[in-house]
Amino acid sequence: MEKKKAGLFHASERDGVEYRKASLPSLIMGMAFEGVGTVAYLMIGYATLVGTQGFGIATVTVGVILTLCRIWDGINDPLCAIIFERINPKHGKIRVFMVIGWAICSFGLLLLYVIAAGKVDGVMGIVMFTLGYLLYDAGYTIRAVGAGTTAVVITNDPTQRPMTTAIGAVYSYGVPLILTNLVTLVILPKYDNQYNLPMMAETCLWFIAFSFVLLIIAVIGVWKVDKPETFEVLKLSEAGKKREEKQKVKLREMLAVLKDNRAMQMHIITGVSDKLAQQTGSQQIINTLINGVLIGSYVASQMVNNVSLGVGIVFLFFGGFFIAKWGAKKTTVIWSWISIAVAVVTILFCLFLGGPEGMKKIGVMGVPVIIYTVLTLLKSSASMVLTATNGARAADVTDYEYMRSGNYLPAVVSATYSFIDKAVSSLGSLVATGCVALVGYVNTVPQMGDKATWPIFWMGMFLMFGLPILGWILNVISMKFYILDKEKMVEVQKTLAERKKEVEAMEAEAAKESSDEA
C-alpha cells in the first residue's frame, strides 16, 4: 500500500502510522508559553546589576548567590515533575501549573526590582535579594513543568513537531526583539542610557504586563489538549502484559530515565553545553561589556540585532523543514559545524578591525557594520536551527522512553533535563561575573564610556564566541552516540501504534466477556 503524504497542518497517516495532529491556531497560541518564560528570563538578566546597585552586594558575591540559587532550583524540578505526573484532575493540569507559576515568578521579580531594591543593604540586602530570586526561580519552575509538557503532547506528527519548536522559538526570539527595542529605544533614553534602579523598576513593570498577555494566549491555546485523556498511558508493557491503569511516578523513574536512556543522556549533553554558553553570554553585564564598552553604541548594536533576529526568525521555519527532512540528529550535527565556522570568522573580523579600539567602527554607519550585521545574521540563523533541534529531540526522547519502559513521562523527561541544565547553566552568572572581575570589574559593573582594552576585548570574544564554540564541538561528539535518527523515530511510532491497538483489542475482549457473563 502506498504511503500517504500530507502537509504540515493536515491529518495524515504516513509510514504506516496515524499521527496525532494539532490545528494551526492551537500550535501558535499554545506555544506562547515560550514567550512567558522568555520575558522572565530577560528580566532576571538584570539580577547582577540590581544586586550591586539595589542591595549593596559585591559583583562576585552576587554571582555566587545566583549560582547557589539555581542549583537549589534544579532540585525543585524533579519534585514538581513528580507531582505533575501523579495527578490527572478532571479539568486538566497544564493551565493550573502555568498560572500559579507565573504569579509566584512575577511577585519575585517585583520584589527584586520594585519593592525592595534601593531600600535595604548589608545582611538584609543579601536576604531580600536571595528571597526575591528564590521566588522567581520557584515560580519559573512550576510554570515551566506545566508549559513544557505542551510541546510534547500537542502533537506527535514528525512534520509538525519541528514546527512547534519553530513557533516556540519565534516567541523565544521575537519577544526579546520587541522588549530589547522597548528598553533600548524608549526606556533607556529616559534615564540617560544608564542601567540604574528607576530604569530597571520601570522595565520590570512593562515586562510583567507583557508576560501576562502571553500567559492568557497560552492558556487559551492549550485548552483542548489539557484534559485527562491526553495523559492516559498505554496499559501494556513491552512484554505484552497488562499494566496498572494508574501510572505511579517516583524518583526512581526519573533516575531510570537518566541512567538507562542513552538518547536522553546525549540530549542533555547537547542542550546543556549550549545553554551554559547562552546563559553566560546573555547576562546583561556581558551585553554592556560588548555593546557599551567595545562597540560603544547600544543603538547601533540593537539595530544589528534587529536585522539579524528578524531574518533569523524567518529562517527558523526553514530549520523546521530541515528537521522534518533529515531528523533532529543530522540537523544538529550540520548546523553545529556551520555555527563554529561563523563564530571563528567573526572573531577574525573583530581582530582585523583592530581589536578593542577598532570595534568602535561597528558603532557608526559603514562597511564594518554591514559585515558585522551579516555575520551576526548568520550566527543568529544557525542558533535558531539548533534551538529547534533541541525541542524536537526532547519530544523524540519522550516517545522513545514511552516505548522503552512503557511510562509516558513528558514532565519527567523535561524536568530531568532541566535539573541537569540548571545545575550546569547556573554557572553562567558565576562565569560572567568572575570573568569581568578578572578585567577589573570587582566592585563595579561595566558602563558605556569605559575604556576599551585588550583584556576586555579577549574576555568579550571568549564569552560571546569561545564558550559557544566549545558547546558546538560537544554537540558533534554527543550526536555520534545519539540513536534517535529519523528512521528510528518512525520505528518508535509504529511500535507505540501497534501497542495501542493491542490494548484496545484486550479491552474490547474484556468488555465482551463481562457482557456475556452478565
Short mmCIF file of C-alpha atoms in Angstrom, two decimals:
data_model
loop_
_atom_site.label_atom_id
_atom_site.label_comp_id
_atom_site.label_asym_id
_atom_site.label_seq_id
_atom_site.Cartn_x
_atom_site.Cartn_y
_atom_site.Cartn_z
CA MET A 1 0.00 0.00 0.00
CA GLU A 2 1.37 3.39 -0.95
CA LYS A 3 2.22 5.68 1.95
CA LYS A 4 0.12 8.79 2.20
CA LYS A 5 1.76 12.16 2.23
CA ALA A 6 0.34 15.18 3.97
CA GLY A 7 1.13 18.79 4.64
CA LEU A 8 2.24 20.20 7.93
CA PHE A 9 -1.21 21.01 9.27
CA HIS A 10 -3.42 18.26 7.87
CA ALA A 11 -4.43 14.84 9.17
CA SER A 12 -2.06 12.21 7.89
CA GLU A 13 -1.09 8.59 8.07
CA ARG A 14 2.49 8.25 6.99
CA ASP A 15 4.94 5.45 7.42
CA GLY A 16 2.10 3.14 8.44
CA VAL A 17 1.28 5.31 11.48
CA GLU A 18 -1.72 7.53 12.11
CA TYR A 19 -0.23 10.56 13.83
CA ARG A 20 -1.94 12.87 16.30
CA LYS A 21 -2.08 16.37 14.85
CA ALA A 22 -2.87 19.86 16.12
CA SER A 23 -4.59 22.77 14.41
CA LEU A 24 -2.50 25.75 13.35
CA PRO A 25 -4.20 28.15 15.82
CA SER A 26 -3.58 25.67 18.65
CA LEU A 27 0.10 25.44 17.74
CA ILE A 28 0.55 29.21 17.53
CA MET A 29 -1.33 30.07 20.72
CA GLY A 30 -0.23 27.07 22.77
CA MET A 31 3.45 27.75 22.17
CA ALA A 32 3.05 31.26 23.61
CA PHE A 33 4.25 29.72 26.89
CA GLU A 34 7.77 30.08 25.45
CA GLY A 35 7.27 33.83 25.38
CA VAL A 36 6.11 33.90 29.01
CA GLY A 37 9.29 32.18 30.14
CA THR A 38 11.45 34.33 27.90
CA VAL A 39 10.15 37.55 29.46
CA ALA A 40 11.07 36.34 32.95
CA TYR A 41 14.43 35.12 31.68
CA LEU A 42 15.17 38.53 30.16
CA MET A 43 14.21 40.37 33.33
CA ILE A 44 16.34 38.20 35.59
CA GLY A 45 19.28 39.05 33.33
CA TYR A 46 19.46 42.33 35.26
CA ALA A 47 19.96 40.47 38.55
CA THR A 48 23.69 41.19 38.73
CA LEU A 49 23.08 44.90 38.22
CA VAL A 50 20.24 45.19 40.73
CA GLY A 51 22.14 43.09 43.27
CA THR A 52 25.05 45.53 43.18
CA GLN A 53 23.11 48.80 42.86
CA GLY A 54 19.91 47.97 44.70
CA PHE A 55 21.08 45.73 47.54
CA GLY A 56 24.72 46.80 48.03
CA ILE A 57 26.18 43.37 47.23
CA ALA A 58 29.62 42.97 45.60
CA THR A 59 29.55 41.77 41.98
CA VAL A 60 31.29 38.44 42.62
CA THR A 61 29.11 37.78 45.67
CA VAL A 62 26.02 38.29 43.52
CA GLY A 63 27.38 35.69 41.11
CA VAL A 64 27.87 33.19 43.94
CA ILE A 65 24.33 33.77 45.25
CA LEU A 66 22.80 33.31 41.80
CA THR A 67 24.77 30.11 41.26
CA LEU A 68 23.65 28.60 44.58
CA CYS A 69 20.05 29.64 43.95
CA ARG A 70 19.96 27.99 40.53
CA ILE A 71 21.42 24.76 41.90
CA TRP A 72 18.70 24.73 44.56
CA ASP A 73 16.13 25.49 41.88
CA GLY A 74 17.29 22.44 39.95
CA ILE A 75 16.30 20.28 42.92
CA ASN A 76 12.75 21.64 42.66
CA ASP A 77 12.34 20.37 39.10
CA PRO A 78 12.07 16.65 39.99
CA LEU A 79 9.64 17.41 42.81
CA CYS A 80 7.36 19.48 40.57
CA ALA A 81 7.56 16.89 37.80
CA ILE A 82 6.60 14.03 40.11
CA ILE A 83 3.58 15.99 41.35
CA PHE A 84 2.62 16.85 37.77
CA GLU A 85 2.83 13.23 36.56
CA ARG A 86 0.98 11.75 39.55
CA ILE A 87 -2.10 13.95 39.27
CA ASN A 88 -4.62 14.00 36.45
CA PRO A 89 -7.52 16.24 37.53
CA LYS A 90 -10.79 16.36 35.67
CA HIS A 91 -10.20 19.79 34.17
CA GLY A 92 -6.52 19.38 33.26
CA LYS A 93 -3.27 20.42 34.89
CA ILE A 94 -1.13 22.34 32.38
CA ARG A 95 -3.06 25.59 32.86
CA VAL A 96 -3.01 25.32 36.66
CA PHE A 97 0.77 24.96 36.74
CA MET A 98 1.27 27.80 34.23
CA VAL A 99 -0.91 30.34 36.07
CA ILE A 100 0.33 29.58 39.60
CA GLY A 101 3.94 29.56 38.42
CA TRP A 102 3.55 32.89 36.60
CA ALA A 103 2.05 34.56 39.69
CA ILE A 104 4.87 33.44 42.01
CA CYS A 105 7.56 34.30 39.46
CA SER A 106 6.12 37.79 38.86
CA PHE A 107 5.98 38.53 42.59
CA GLY A 108 9.63 37.52 42.93
CA LEU A 109 10.62 39.91 40.14
CA LEU A 110 8.61 42.75 41.69
CA LEU A 111 10.37 42.13 45.00
CA LEU A 112 13.79 42.30 43.31
CA TYR A 113 13.30 45.35 41.10
CA VAL A 114 10.41 47.39 42.53
CA ILE A 115 9.53 46.60 46.15
CA ALA A 116 12.90 46.09 47.89
CA ALA A 117 15.56 47.50 45.52
CA GLY A 118 17.31 50.55 46.98
CA LYS A 119 15.61 50.14 50.37
CA VAL A 120 17.87 47.59 52.10
CA ASP A 121 21.56 46.71 52.16
CA GLY A 122 24.07 44.74 54.21
CA VAL A 123 22.86 41.39 55.56
CA MET A 124 19.21 42.34 55.00
CA GLY A 125 20.09 43.23 51.41
CA ILE A 126 21.52 39.75 50.83
CA VAL A 127 18.44 38.16 52.48
CA MET A 128 15.91 40.13 50.41
CA PHE A 129 17.84 39.67 47.18
CA THR A 130 18.07 35.92 47.77
CA LEU A 131 14.37 35.68 48.70
CA GLY A 132 13.30 37.53 45.57
CA TYR A 133 15.44 35.32 43.38
CA LEU A 134 14.19 32.11 45.04
CA LEU A 135 10.57 33.18 44.49
CA TYR A 136 11.36 33.93 40.85
CA ASP A 137 13.02 30.53 40.48
CA ALA A 138 10.21 28.60 42.19
CA GLY A 139 7.56 30.24 40.03
CA TYR A 140 9.60 29.79 36.88
CA THR A 141 9.99 26.06 37.63
CA ILE A 142 6.29 25.46 38.36
CA ARG A 143 5.28 27.27 35.17
CA ALA A 144 7.92 25.51 33.09
CA VAL A 145 6.95 21.99 34.21
CA GLY A 146 3.38 22.54 33.07
CA ALA A 147 4.09 24.61 30.00
CA GLY A 148 6.99 22.47 28.81
CA THR A 149 4.67 19.47 28.53
CA THR A 150 2.56 21.24 25.90
CA ALA A 151 5.07 20.88 23.08
CA VAL A 152 5.30 17.13 23.69
CA VAL A 153 1.61 16.25 23.99
CA ILE A 154 0.08 18.65 21.48
CA THR A 155 1.24 16.54 18.50
CA ASN A 156 3.36 13.51 17.64
CA ASP A 157 3.36 14.19 13.91
CA PRO A 158 7.06 14.20 12.85
CA THR A 159 6.45 17.06 10.43
CA GLN A 160 4.51 19.15 12.95
CA ARG A 161 6.88 18.65 15.87
CA PRO A 162 9.71 20.67 14.33
CA MET A 163 7.17 23.39 13.62
CA THR A 164 6.06 23.51 17.26
CA THR A 165 9.68 24.11 18.17
CA ALA A 166 9.98 26.69 15.41
CA ILE A 167 6.86 28.52 16.56
CA GLY A 168 8.09 28.36 20.16
CA ALA A 169 11.42 29.78 19.08
CA VAL A 170 9.64 32.64 17.33
CA TYR A 171 8.32 33.59 20.75
CA SER A 172 11.71 32.94 22.36
CA TYR A 173 13.49 35.26 19.92
CA GLY A 174 10.65 37.55 18.87
CA VAL A 175 9.80 38.57 22.41
CA PRO A 176 13.40 39.68 23.15
CA LEU A 177 13.40 41.56 19.85
CA ILE A 178 10.34 43.53 20.95
CA LEU A 179 11.39 44.06 24.55
CA THR A 180 15.04 44.94 23.92
CA ASN A 181 13.86 47.58 21.45
CA LEU A 182 11.49 48.87 24.10
CA VAL A 183 14.37 49.08 26.57
CA THR A 184 16.98 50.47 24.17
CA LEU A 185 14.85 52.96 22.26
CA VAL A 186 12.22 54.01 24.82
CA ILE A 187 13.18 53.26 28.43
CA LEU A 188 16.98 53.72 28.48
CA PRO A 189 16.99 57.22 26.89
CA LYS A 190 14.69 58.40 29.70
CA TYR A 191 17.46 57.53 32.17
CA ASP A 192 20.46 58.90 30.24
CA ASN A 193 21.29 55.40 28.88
CA GLN A 194 22.21 54.20 32.38
CA TYR A 195 21.05 50.91 33.90
CA ASN A 196 20.01 52.40 37.23
CA LEU A 197 17.31 51.39 39.74
CA PRO A 198 14.44 53.54 38.37
CA MET A 199 15.18 52.26 34.86
CA MET A 200 15.08 48.62 36.00
CA ALA A 201 11.89 49.18 38.03
CA GLU A 202 10.04 50.59 35.02
CA THR A 203 11.38 47.79 32.82
CA CYS A 204 10.10 45.19 35.28
CA LEU A 205 6.55 46.60 35.23
CA TRP A 206 6.47 46.63 31.42
CA PHE A 207 7.82 43.09 31.23
CA ILE A 208 5.34 41.62 33.71
CA ALA A 209 2.39 43.23 31.90
CA PHE A 210 3.64 41.86 28.59
CA SER A 211 4.08 38.35 30.02
CA PHE A 212 0.51 38.39 31.38
CA VAL A 213 -0.87 38.91 27.88
CA LEU A 214 1.21 35.99 26.60
CA LEU A 215 0.02 33.85 29.52
CA ILE A 216 -3.63 34.39 28.56
CA ILE A 217 -2.86 33.42 24.96
CA ALA A 218 -1.06 30.25 26.09
CA VAL A 219 -3.91 29.23 28.40
CA ILE A 220 -6.40 29.53 25.54
CA GLY A 221 -4.08 27.62 23.21
CA VAL A 222 -3.72 24.55 25.46
CA TRP A 223 -7.39 24.42 26.45
CA LYS A 224 -8.28 21.49 24.15
CA VAL A 225 -5.21 19.36 24.85
CA ASP A 226 -5.20 19.98 28.62
CA LYS A 227 -7.57 17.17 29.61
CA PRO A 228 -7.23 13.81 31.42
CA GLU A 229 -7.42 11.77 28.19
CA THR A 230 -4.23 13.40 26.93
CA PHE A 231 -2.21 11.97 29.80
CA GLU A 232 -3.63 8.45 29.83
CA VAL A 233 -0.88 5.88 29.33
CA LEU A 234 -0.80 2.61 27.44
CA LYS A 235 -1.79 -0.14 29.82
CA LEU A 236 0.54 -2.62 28.14
CA SER A 237 4.22 -3.26 28.76
CA GLU A 238 6.84 -4.30 26.20
CA ALA A 239 6.20 -7.92 27.13
CA GLY A 240 2.55 -7.55 26.19
CA LYS A 241 1.28 -7.81 29.77
CA LYS A 242 -1.46 -5.65 31.17
CA ARG A 243 -0.22 -2.73 33.28
CA GLU A 244 -1.85 -0.91 36.14
CA GLU A 245 -4.17 1.78 34.82
CA LYS A 246 -2.84 4.46 37.18
CA GLN A 247 0.73 5.45 36.46
CA LYS A 248 2.79 5.73 39.66
CA VAL A 249 5.74 8.05 39.27
CA LYS A 250 8.52 8.19 41.84
CA LEU A 251 12.07 9.48 41.93
CA ARG A 252 13.14 6.01 40.80
CA GLU A 253 11.52 6.57 37.40
CA MET A 254 13.42 9.84 36.96
CA LEU A 255 16.73 8.19 37.81
CA ALA A 256 15.94 5.33 35.42
CA VAL A 257 15.31 7.78 32.58
CA LEU A 258 18.72 9.32 33.17
CA LYS A 259 20.57 6.05 33.81
CA ASP A 260 19.12 3.72 31.17
CA ASN A 261 18.13 6.02 28.31
CA ARG A 262 21.28 6.75 26.26
CA ALA A 263 19.36 9.07 23.95
CA MET A 264 18.37 11.15 26.97
CA GLN A 265 21.98 11.35 28.12
CA MET A 266 23.17 12.63 24.73
CA HIS A 267 20.25 15.06 24.54
CA ILE A 268 21.27 16.52 27.90
CA ILE A 269 24.93 16.90 26.93
CA THR A 270 23.99 18.65 23.69
CA GLY A 271 21.43 21.00 25.20
CA VAL A 272 23.24 21.84 28.42
CA SER A 273 26.57 22.67 26.79
CA ASP A 274 24.81 25.16 24.53
CA LYS A 275 22.79 26.53 27.44
CA LEU A 276 25.86 27.26 29.57
CA ALA A 277 27.32 29.41 26.81
CA GLN A 278 23.95 31.06 26.18
CA GLN A 279 23.34 31.70 29.87
CA THR A 280 26.75 33.32 30.23
CA GLY A 281 26.55 35.42 27.08
CA SER A 282 23.02 36.62 27.80
CA GLN A 283 23.94 38.25 31.11
CA GLN A 284 23.29 41.98 30.90
CA ILE A 285 26.77 42.63 32.26
CA ILE A 286 28.24 40.93 29.15
CA ASN A 287 25.92 42.85 26.84
CA THR A 288 27.24 46.06 28.39
CA LEU A 289 30.85 44.87 28.02
CA ILE A 290 30.45 44.13 24.28
CA ASN A 291 27.95 46.74 23.10
CA GLY A 292 28.61 49.54 25.57
CA VAL A 293 32.38 49.34 26.10
CA LEU A 294 33.81 47.73 22.93
CA ILE A 295 31.32 48.83 20.25
CA GLY A 296 30.35 51.97 22.16
CA SER A 297 26.78 52.24 20.92
CA TYR A 298 23.70 50.48 22.26
CA VAL A 299 21.59 51.85 19.41
CA ALA A 300 23.91 50.55 16.66
CA SER A 301 24.17 47.17 18.35
CA GLN A 302 20.41 47.00 18.72
CA MET A 303 19.91 47.80 15.04
CA VAL A 304 22.30 44.98 14.12
CA ASN A 305 20.42 42.61 16.40
CA ASN A 306 17.08 43.72 14.94
CA VAL A 307 18.16 42.82 11.41
CA SER A 308 19.82 39.54 12.39
CA LEU A 309 17.00 38.37 14.63
CA GLY A 310 14.32 39.44 12.18
CA VAL A 311 15.86 37.41 9.37
CA GLY A 312 16.82 34.66 11.80
CA ILE A 313 13.21 34.20 12.93
CA VAL A 314 12.11 33.81 9.31
CA PHE A 315 14.97 31.37 8.78
CA LEU A 316 13.81 29.43 11.83
CA PHE A 317 10.97 27.91 9.84
CA PHE A 318 13.46 26.61 7.31
CA GLY A 319 15.10 24.92 10.29
CA GLY A 320 11.80 23.17 10.94
CA PHE A 321 11.82 21.85 7.39
CA PHE A 322 15.43 20.67 7.80
CA ILE A 323 14.43 18.69 10.89
CA ALA A 324 11.36 17.24 9.19
CA LYS A 325 13.52 16.12 6.25
CA TRP A 326 16.73 14.98 7.98
CA GLY A 327 15.67 14.39 11.59
CA ALA A 328 16.95 16.21 14.70
CA LYS A 329 20.22 14.26 14.88
CA LYS A 330 21.59 15.07 11.42
CA THR A 331 20.37 18.67 11.59
CA THR A 332 22.17 19.20 14.91
CA VAL A 333 25.50 17.99 13.50
CA ILE A 334 25.34 20.03 10.28
CA TRP A 335 24.35 23.30 11.93
CA SER A 336 26.81 22.92 14.80
CA TRP A 337 29.64 22.90 12.25
CA ILE A 338 28.13 25.93 10.50
CA SER A 339 27.92 27.77 13.84
CA ILE A 340 31.57 27.03 14.62
CA ALA A 341 32.67 28.40 11.24
CA VAL A 342 30.66 31.62 11.64
CA ALA A 343 31.99 32.25 15.17
CA VAL A 344 35.62 31.80 14.09
CA VAL A 345 35.17 34.19 11.15
CA THR A 346 33.56 36.79 13.44
CA ILE A 347 36.49 36.70 15.87
CA LEU A 348 38.94 37.14 12.98
CA PHE A 349 36.88 40.05 11.64
CA CYS A 350 36.96 41.83 15.03
CA LEU A 351 40.74 41.36 15.12
CA PHE A 352 41.02 42.71 11.57
CA LEU A 353 39.19 45.86 12.65
CA GLY A 354 41.89 46.50 15.25
CA GLY A 355 40.65 44.81 18.39
CA PRO A 356 39.32 46.94 21.27
CA GLU A 357 39.62 50.32 19.57
CA GLY A 358 38.69 49.08 16.11
CA MET A 359 35.36 47.59 17.19
CA LYS A 360 34.00 51.11 17.62
CA LYS A 361 33.86 51.24 13.80
CA ILE A 362 30.85 48.95 14.13
CA GLY A 363 29.10 51.73 16.05
CA VAL A 364 28.95 54.03 13.02
CA MET A 365 27.47 53.54 9.57
CA GLY A 366 29.89 51.99 7.08
CA VAL A 367 31.28 48.76 5.67
CA PRO A 368 32.30 47.31 9.10
CA VAL A 369 28.77 47.50 10.48
CA ILE A 370 27.39 45.86 7.31
CA ILE A 371 29.85 42.95 7.54
CA TYR A 372 29.22 42.61 11.28
CA THR A 373 25.47 42.57 10.62
CA VAL A 374 25.86 39.77 8.06
CA LEU A 375 27.98 37.70 10.45
CA THR A 376 25.55 38.29 13.30
CA LEU A 377 22.69 37.32 11.00
CA LEU A 378 24.42 34.05 10.10
CA LYS A 379 25.16 33.30 13.77
CA SER A 380 21.58 34.05 14.75
CA SER A 381 20.14 31.90 11.94
CA ALA A 382 22.32 28.93 12.87
CA SER A 383 21.37 29.32 16.53
CA MET A 384 17.69 29.32 15.56
CA VAL A 385 18.04 25.95 13.85
CA LEU A 386 19.88 24.45 16.83
CA THR A 387 17.17 25.79 19.14
CA ALA A 388 14.58 23.99 17.03
CA THR A 389 16.54 20.72 17.20
CA ASN A 390 16.59 20.87 21.00
CA GLY A 391 12.80 20.85 21.21
CA ALA A 392 12.49 18.12 18.59
CA ARG A 393 14.96 15.90 20.46
CA ALA A 394 13.04 16.36 23.73
CA ALA A 395 9.81 15.14 22.13
CA ASP A 396 11.59 12.21 20.46
CA VAL A 397 13.24 11.18 23.73
CA THR A 398 9.85 11.25 25.49
CA ASP A 399 8.28 8.91 22.93
CA TYR A 400 11.34 6.66 22.95
CA GLU A 401 11.12 6.38 26.75
CA TYR A 402 7.42 5.58 26.35
CA MET A 403 8.33 2.71 24.03
CA ARG A 404 11.35 1.59 26.07
CA SER A 405 9.83 1.49 29.56
CA GLY A 406 6.10 1.78 28.98
CA ASN A 407 6.00 5.01 31.01
CA TYR A 408 4.64 8.18 29.42
CA LEU A 409 6.61 10.82 31.30
CA PRO A 410 6.74 14.12 29.37
CA ALA A 411 7.17 16.23 32.53
CA VAL A 412 9.74 13.83 33.99
CA VAL A 413 11.83 13.91 30.81
CA SER A 414 11.56 17.70 30.76
CA ALA A 415 12.38 18.07 34.46
CA THR A 416 15.28 15.59 34.38
CA TYR A 417 16.79 17.58 31.53
CA SER A 418 16.01 20.84 33.33
CA PHE A 419 17.61 19.63 36.58
CA ILE A 420 20.95 18.91 34.88
CA ASP A 421 20.57 22.00 32.72
CA LYS A 422 20.13 24.32 35.69
CA ALA A 423 22.88 22.69 37.70
CA VAL A 424 25.35 23.34 34.87
CA SER A 425 23.99 26.58 33.43
CA SER A 426 23.79 28.01 36.95
CA LEU A 427 27.49 28.54 36.46
CA GLY A 428 26.61 31.15 33.81
CA SER A 429 26.20 34.00 36.27
CA LEU A 430 29.33 32.96 38.16
CA VAL A 431 31.36 32.65 34.95
CA ALA A 432 30.15 36.05 33.72
CA THR A 433 30.78 37.93 36.96
CA GLY A 434 34.05 36.09 37.57
CA CYS A 435 35.35 36.86 34.09
CA VAL A 436 34.52 40.57 34.20
CA ALA A 437 36.15 40.72 37.64
CA LEU A 438 39.35 39.43 36.02
CA VAL A 439 39.41 42.50 33.76
CA GLY A 440 38.89 44.99 36.59
CA TYR A 441 35.19 44.99 37.46
CA VAL A 442 35.35 43.65 41.03
CA ASN A 443 33.02 46.00 42.92
CA THR A 444 31.58 47.81 39.91
CA VAL A 445 29.91 46.83 36.63
CA PRO A 446 30.77 47.85 33.04
CA GLN A 447 29.13 51.02 31.75
CA MET A 448 29.17 52.78 28.39
CA GLY A 449 32.15 55.11 28.21
CA ASP A 450 34.59 52.81 29.99
CA LYS A 451 37.97 52.50 28.26
CA ALA A 452 38.22 49.51 25.90
CA THR A 453 41.37 47.44 26.49
CA TRP A 454 42.85 44.25 25.06
CA PRO A 455 41.97 42.22 28.19
CA ILE A 456 38.35 43.38 27.87
CA PHE A 457 38.40 42.54 24.14
CA TRP A 458 39.67 38.99 24.61
CA MET A 459 37.32 38.38 27.52
CA GLY A 460 34.42 39.58 25.37
CA MET A 461 35.46 37.29 22.49
CA PHE A 462 35.74 34.33 24.85
CA LEU A 463 32.34 34.86 26.45
CA MET A 464 30.48 35.63 23.21
CA PHE A 465 32.15 33.15 20.86
CA GLY A 466 34.68 30.92 22.65
CA LEU A 467 32.25 29.26 25.05
CA PRO A 468 29.66 28.61 22.31
CA ILE A 469 32.34 27.01 20.11
CA LEU A 470 33.15 24.55 22.89
CA GLY A 471 29.43 23.78 23.20
CA TRP A 472 29.03 23.14 19.47
CA ILE A 473 32.01 20.78 19.48
CA LEU A 474 30.30 18.81 22.26
CA ASN A 475 27.15 18.71 20.10
CA VAL A 476 29.00 16.96 17.29
CA ILE A 477 30.60 14.44 19.65
CA SER A 478 27.40 13.60 21.56
CA MET A 479 25.38 13.09 18.36
CA LYS A 480 27.69 10.19 17.45
CA PHE A 481 26.08 8.27 20.33
CA TYR A 482 22.50 9.52 19.83
CA ILE A 483 20.42 6.72 18.28
CA LEU A 484 17.17 8.56 17.52
CA ASP A 485 17.63 9.43 13.87
CA LYS A 486 14.68 9.90 11.52
CA GLU A 487 14.35 6.18 10.69
CA LYS A 488 14.46 5.13 14.35
CA MET A 489 11.64 7.52 15.25
CA VAL A 490 9.38 6.03 12.56
CA GLU A 491 10.03 2.65 14.19
CA VAL A 492 9.18 4.08 17.63
CA GLN A 493 5.85 5.50 16.46
CA LYS A 494 4.94 2.24 14.71
CA THR A 495 5.63 0.27 17.88
CA LEU A 496 3.51 2.61 20.00
CA ALA A 497 0.65 2.45 17.50
CA GLU A 498 0.74 -1.35 17.50
CA ARG A 499 0.67 -1.47 21.30
CA LYS A 500 -2.29 0.89 21.37
CA LYS A 501 -4.20 -1.46 19.06
CA GLU A 502 -3.33 -4.40 21.33
CA VAL A 503 -4.66 -2.53 24.36
CA GLU A 504 -7.87 -1.64 22.55
CA ALA A 505 -8.32 -5.28 21.47
CA MET A 506 -7.74 -6.53 25.02
CA GLU A 507 -10.22 -4.03 26.45
CA ALA A 508 -12.81 -4.94 23.82
CA GLU A 509 -12.37 -8.64 24.63
CA ALA A 510 -12.67 -7.96 28.36
CA ALA A 511 -15.83 -5.93 27.80
CA LYS A 512 -17.30 -8.74 25.67
CA GLU A 513 -16.54 -11.36 28.34
CA SER A 514 -18.09 -9.15 31.01
CA SER A 515 -21.21 -8.71 28.87
CA ASP A 516 -21.51 -12.46 28.26
CA GLU A 517 -21.23 -13.20 31.99
CA ALA A 518 -23.96 -10.68 32.74
#
